[in-house]
GROMACS .gro file of N, CA and C in nm:
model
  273
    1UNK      N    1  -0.518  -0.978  -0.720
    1UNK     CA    2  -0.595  -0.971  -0.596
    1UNK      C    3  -0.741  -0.942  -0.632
    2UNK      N    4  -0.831  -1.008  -0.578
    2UNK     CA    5  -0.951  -0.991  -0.612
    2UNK      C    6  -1.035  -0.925  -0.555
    3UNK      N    7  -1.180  -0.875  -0.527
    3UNK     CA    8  -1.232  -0.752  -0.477
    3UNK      C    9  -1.276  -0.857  -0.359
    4UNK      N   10  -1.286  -0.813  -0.272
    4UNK     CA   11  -1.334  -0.848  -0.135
    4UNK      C   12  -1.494  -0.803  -0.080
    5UNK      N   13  -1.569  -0.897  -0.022
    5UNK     CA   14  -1.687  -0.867   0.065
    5UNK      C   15  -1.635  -0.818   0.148
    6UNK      N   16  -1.769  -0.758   0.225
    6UNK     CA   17  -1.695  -0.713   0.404
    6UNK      C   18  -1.668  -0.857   0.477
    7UNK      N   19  -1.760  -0.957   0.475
    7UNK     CA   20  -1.787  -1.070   0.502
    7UNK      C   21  -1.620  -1.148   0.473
    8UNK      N   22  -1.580  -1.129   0.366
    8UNK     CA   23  -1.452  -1.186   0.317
    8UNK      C   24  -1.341  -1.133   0.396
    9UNK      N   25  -1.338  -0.971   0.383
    9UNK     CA   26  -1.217  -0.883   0.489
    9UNK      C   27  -1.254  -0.927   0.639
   10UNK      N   28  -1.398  -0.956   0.675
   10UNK     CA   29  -1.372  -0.958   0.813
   10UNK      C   30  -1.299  -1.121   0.840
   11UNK      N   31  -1.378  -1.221   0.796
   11UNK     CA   32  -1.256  -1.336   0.792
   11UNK      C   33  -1.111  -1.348   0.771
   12UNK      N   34  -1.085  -1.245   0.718
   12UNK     CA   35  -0.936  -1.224   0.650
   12UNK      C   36  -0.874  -1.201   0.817
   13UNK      N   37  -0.928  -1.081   0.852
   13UNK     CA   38  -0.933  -1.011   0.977
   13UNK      C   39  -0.917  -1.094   1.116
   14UNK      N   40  -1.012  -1.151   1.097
   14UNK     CA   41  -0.992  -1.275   1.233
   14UNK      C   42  -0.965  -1.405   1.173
   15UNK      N   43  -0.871  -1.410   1.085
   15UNK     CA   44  -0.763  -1.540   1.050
   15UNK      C   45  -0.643  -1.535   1.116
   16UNK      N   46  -0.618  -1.363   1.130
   16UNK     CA   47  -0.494  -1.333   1.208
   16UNK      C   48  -0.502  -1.369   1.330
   17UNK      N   49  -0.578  -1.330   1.406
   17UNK     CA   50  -0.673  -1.361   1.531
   17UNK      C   51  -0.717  -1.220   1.522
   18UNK      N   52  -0.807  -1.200   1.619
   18UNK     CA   53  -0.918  -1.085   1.686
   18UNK      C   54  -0.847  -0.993   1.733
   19UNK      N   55  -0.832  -0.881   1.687
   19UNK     CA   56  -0.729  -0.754   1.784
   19UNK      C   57  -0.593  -0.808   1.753
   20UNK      N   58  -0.526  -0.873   1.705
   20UNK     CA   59  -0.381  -0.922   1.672
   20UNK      C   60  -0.346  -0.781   1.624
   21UNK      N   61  -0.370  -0.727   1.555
   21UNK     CA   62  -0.320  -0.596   1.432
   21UNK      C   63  -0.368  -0.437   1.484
   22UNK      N   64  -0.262  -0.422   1.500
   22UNK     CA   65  -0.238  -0.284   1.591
   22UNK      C   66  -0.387  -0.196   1.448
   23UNK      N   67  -0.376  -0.047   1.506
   23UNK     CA   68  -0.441   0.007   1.401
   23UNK      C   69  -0.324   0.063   1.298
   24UNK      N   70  -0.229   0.116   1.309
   24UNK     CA   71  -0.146   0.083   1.175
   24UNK      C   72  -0.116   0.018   1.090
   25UNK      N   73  -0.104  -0.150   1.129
   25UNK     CA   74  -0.112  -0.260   1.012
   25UNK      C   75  -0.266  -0.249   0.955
   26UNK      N   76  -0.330  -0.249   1.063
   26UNK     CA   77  -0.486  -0.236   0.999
   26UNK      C   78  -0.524  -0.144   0.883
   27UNK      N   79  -0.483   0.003   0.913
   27UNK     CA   80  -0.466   0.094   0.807
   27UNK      C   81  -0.391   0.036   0.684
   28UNK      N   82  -0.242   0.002   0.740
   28UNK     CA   83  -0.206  -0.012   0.576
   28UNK      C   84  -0.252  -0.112   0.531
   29UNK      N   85  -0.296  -0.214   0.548
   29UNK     CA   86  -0.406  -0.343   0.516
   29UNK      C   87  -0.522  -0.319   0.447
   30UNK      N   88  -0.556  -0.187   0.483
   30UNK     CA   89  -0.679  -0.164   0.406
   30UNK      C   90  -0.613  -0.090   0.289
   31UNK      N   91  -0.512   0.017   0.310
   31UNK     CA   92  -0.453   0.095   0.232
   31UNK      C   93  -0.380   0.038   0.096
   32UNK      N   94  -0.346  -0.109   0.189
   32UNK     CA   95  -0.293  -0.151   0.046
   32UNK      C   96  -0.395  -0.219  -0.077
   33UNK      N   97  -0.463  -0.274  -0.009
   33UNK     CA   98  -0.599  -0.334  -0.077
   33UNK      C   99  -0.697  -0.231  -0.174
   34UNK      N  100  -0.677  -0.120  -0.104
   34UNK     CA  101  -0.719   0.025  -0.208
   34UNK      C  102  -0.646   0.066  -0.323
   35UNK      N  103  -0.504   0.030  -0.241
   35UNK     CA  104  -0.407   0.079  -0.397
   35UNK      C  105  -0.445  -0.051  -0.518
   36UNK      N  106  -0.446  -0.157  -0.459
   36UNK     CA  107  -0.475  -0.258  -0.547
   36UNK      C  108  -0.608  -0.249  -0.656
   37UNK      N  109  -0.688  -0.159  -0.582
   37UNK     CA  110  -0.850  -0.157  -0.658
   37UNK      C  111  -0.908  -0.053  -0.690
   38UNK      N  112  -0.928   0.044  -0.596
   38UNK     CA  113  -0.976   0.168  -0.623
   38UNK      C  114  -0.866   0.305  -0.631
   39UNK      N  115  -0.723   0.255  -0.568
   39UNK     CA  116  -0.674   0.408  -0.602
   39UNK      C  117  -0.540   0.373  -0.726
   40UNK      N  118  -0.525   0.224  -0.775
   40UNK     CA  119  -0.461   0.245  -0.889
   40UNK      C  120  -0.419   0.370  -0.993
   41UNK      N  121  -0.283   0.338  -0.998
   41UNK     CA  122  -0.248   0.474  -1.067
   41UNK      C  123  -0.284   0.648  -1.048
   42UNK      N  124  -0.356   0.654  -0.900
   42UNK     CA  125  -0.357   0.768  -0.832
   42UNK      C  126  -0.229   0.858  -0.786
   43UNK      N  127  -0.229   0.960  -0.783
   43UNK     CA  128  -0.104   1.046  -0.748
   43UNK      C  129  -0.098   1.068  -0.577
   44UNK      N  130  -0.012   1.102  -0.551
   44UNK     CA  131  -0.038   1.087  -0.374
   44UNK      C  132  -0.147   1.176  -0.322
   45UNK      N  133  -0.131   1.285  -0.398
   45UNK     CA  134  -0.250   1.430  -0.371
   45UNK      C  135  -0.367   1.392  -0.381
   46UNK      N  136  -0.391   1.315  -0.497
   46UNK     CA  137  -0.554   1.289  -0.517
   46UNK      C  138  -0.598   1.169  -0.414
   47UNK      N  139  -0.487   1.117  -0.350
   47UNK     CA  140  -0.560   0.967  -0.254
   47UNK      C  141  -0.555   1.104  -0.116
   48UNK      N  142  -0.471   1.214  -0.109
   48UNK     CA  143  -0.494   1.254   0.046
   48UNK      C  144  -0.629   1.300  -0.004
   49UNK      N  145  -0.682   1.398  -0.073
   49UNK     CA  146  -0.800   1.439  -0.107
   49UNK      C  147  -0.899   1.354  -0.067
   50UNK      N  148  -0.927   1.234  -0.166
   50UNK     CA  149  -1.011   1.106  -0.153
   50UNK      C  150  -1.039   1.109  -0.023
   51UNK      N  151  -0.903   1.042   0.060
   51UNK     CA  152  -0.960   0.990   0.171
   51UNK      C  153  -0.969   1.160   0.301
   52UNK      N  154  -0.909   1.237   0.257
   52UNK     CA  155  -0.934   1.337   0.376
   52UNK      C  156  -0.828   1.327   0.492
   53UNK      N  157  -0.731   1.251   0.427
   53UNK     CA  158  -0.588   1.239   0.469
   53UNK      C  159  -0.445   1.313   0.472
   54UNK      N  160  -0.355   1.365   0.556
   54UNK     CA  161  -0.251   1.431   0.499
   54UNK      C  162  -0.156   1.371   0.345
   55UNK      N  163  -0.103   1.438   0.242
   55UNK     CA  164  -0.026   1.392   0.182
   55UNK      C  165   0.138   1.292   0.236
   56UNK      N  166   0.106   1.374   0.356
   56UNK     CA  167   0.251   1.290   0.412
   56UNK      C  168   0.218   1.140   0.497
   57UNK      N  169   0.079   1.145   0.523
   57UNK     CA  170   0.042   0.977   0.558
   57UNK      C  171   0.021   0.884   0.459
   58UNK      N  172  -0.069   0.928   0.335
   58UNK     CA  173  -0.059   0.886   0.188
   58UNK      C  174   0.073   0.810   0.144
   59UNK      N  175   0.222   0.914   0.168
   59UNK     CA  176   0.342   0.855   0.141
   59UNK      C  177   0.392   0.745   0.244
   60UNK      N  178   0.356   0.755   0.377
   60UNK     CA  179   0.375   0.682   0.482
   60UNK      C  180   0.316   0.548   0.421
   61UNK      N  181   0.186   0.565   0.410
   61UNK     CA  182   0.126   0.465   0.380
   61UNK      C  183   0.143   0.347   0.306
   62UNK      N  184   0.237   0.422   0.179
   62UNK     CA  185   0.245   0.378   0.081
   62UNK      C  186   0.375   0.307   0.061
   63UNK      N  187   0.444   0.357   0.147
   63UNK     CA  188   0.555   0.306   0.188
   63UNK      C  189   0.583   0.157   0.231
   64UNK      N  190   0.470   0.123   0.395
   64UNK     CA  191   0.469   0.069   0.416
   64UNK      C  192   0.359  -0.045   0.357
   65UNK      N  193   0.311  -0.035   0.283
   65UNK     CA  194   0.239  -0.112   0.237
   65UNK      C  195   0.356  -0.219   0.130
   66UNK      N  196   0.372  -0.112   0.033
   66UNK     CA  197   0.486  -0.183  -0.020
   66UNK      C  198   0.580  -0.248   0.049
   67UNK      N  199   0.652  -0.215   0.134
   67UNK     CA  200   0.767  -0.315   0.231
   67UNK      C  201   0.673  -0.435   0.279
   68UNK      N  202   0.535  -0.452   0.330
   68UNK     CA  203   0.504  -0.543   0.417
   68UNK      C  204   0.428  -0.660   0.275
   69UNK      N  205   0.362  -0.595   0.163
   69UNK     CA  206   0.275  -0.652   0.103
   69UNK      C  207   0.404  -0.665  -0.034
   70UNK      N  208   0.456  -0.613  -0.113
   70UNK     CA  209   0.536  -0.605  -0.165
   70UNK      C  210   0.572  -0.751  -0.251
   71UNK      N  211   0.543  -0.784  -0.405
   71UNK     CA  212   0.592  -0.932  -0.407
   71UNK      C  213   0.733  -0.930  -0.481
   72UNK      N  214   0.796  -0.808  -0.478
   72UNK     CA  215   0.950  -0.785  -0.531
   72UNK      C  216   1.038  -0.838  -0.446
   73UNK      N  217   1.154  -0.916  -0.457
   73UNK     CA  218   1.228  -0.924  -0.345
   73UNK      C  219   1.334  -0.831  -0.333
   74UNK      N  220   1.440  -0.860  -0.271
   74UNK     CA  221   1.538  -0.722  -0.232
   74UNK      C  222   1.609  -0.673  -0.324
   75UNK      N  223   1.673  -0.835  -0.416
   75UNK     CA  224   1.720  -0.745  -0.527
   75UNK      C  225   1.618  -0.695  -0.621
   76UNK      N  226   1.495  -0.707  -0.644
   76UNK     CA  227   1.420  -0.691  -0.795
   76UNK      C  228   1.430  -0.520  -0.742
   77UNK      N  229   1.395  -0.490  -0.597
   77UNK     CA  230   1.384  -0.337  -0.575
   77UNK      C  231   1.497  -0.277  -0.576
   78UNK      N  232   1.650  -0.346  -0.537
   78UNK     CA  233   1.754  -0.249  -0.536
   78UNK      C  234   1.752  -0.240  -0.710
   79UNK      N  235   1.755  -0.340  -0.805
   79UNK     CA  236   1.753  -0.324  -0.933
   79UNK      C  237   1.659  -0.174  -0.999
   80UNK      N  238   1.558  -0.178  -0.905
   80UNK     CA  239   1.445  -0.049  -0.938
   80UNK      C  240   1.466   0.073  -0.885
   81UNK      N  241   1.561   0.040  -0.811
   81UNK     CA  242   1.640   0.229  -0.747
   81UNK      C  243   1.746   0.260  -0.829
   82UNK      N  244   1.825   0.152  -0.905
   82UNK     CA  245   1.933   0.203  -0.937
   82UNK      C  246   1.901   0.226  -1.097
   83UNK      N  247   1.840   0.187  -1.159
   83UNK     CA  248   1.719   0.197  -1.272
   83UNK      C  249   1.657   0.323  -1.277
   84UNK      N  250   1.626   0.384  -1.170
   84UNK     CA  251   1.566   0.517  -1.126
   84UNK      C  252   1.643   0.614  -1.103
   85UNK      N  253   1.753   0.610  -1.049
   85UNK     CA  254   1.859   0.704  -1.030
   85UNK      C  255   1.966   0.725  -1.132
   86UNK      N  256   1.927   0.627  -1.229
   86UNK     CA  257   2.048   0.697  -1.374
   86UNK      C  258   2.051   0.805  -1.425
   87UNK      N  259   2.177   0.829  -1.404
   87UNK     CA  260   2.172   0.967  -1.508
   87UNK      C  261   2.137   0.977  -1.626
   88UNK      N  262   1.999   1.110  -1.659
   88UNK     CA  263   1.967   1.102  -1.724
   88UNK      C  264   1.840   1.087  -1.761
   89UNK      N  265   1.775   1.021  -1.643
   89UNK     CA  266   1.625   0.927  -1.659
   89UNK      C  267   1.544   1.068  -1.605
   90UNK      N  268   1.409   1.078  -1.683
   90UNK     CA  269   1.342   1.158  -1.591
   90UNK      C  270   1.245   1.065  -1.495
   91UNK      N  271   1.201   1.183  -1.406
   91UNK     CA  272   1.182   1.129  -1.308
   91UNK      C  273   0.974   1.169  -1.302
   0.00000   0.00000   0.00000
């Protein structure tokens, strides 16, 4: 994904149409585009900090970003829970 103008996001923006995107998709739209560029490899604490956000919207966020933007399909992620939950693995 490549870095974006404002000029570029706002076209992005009204490709959907104008007002189509509640302010929650909007948030994680931007949210995900951050994880992509500027909050890479950040911990959830240091993005609530950053942005002046709760830690528990950070996880919200992050959540849904992944489900909507996400290029894993269902199995590559059930493969990555059960990968994660072995006994044994730290966490």
């Amino acid at each position: 994904m490549k870095e974006l103008t404002l000029n570029e996001v706002i076209s992005k923006y009204i490709e959907k149409g104008f007002g189509s995107m509640n302010k929650n998709d909007f948030e994680v739209w931007i949210f995900h585009y951050l994880l992509e560029h500027e909050l890479q490899g950040k911990k959830n604490y240091e993005i609530s900090i950053g942005l002046k956000i709760p830690e528990s919207k950070v996880k919200r966020l992050r959540y849904e970003a992944e489900l909507k933007y996400s290029n894993n399909t269902s199995v590559d992620k059930y493969n990555m829970v059960c990968e994660h939950l072995k006994p044994g693995q730290t966490h």
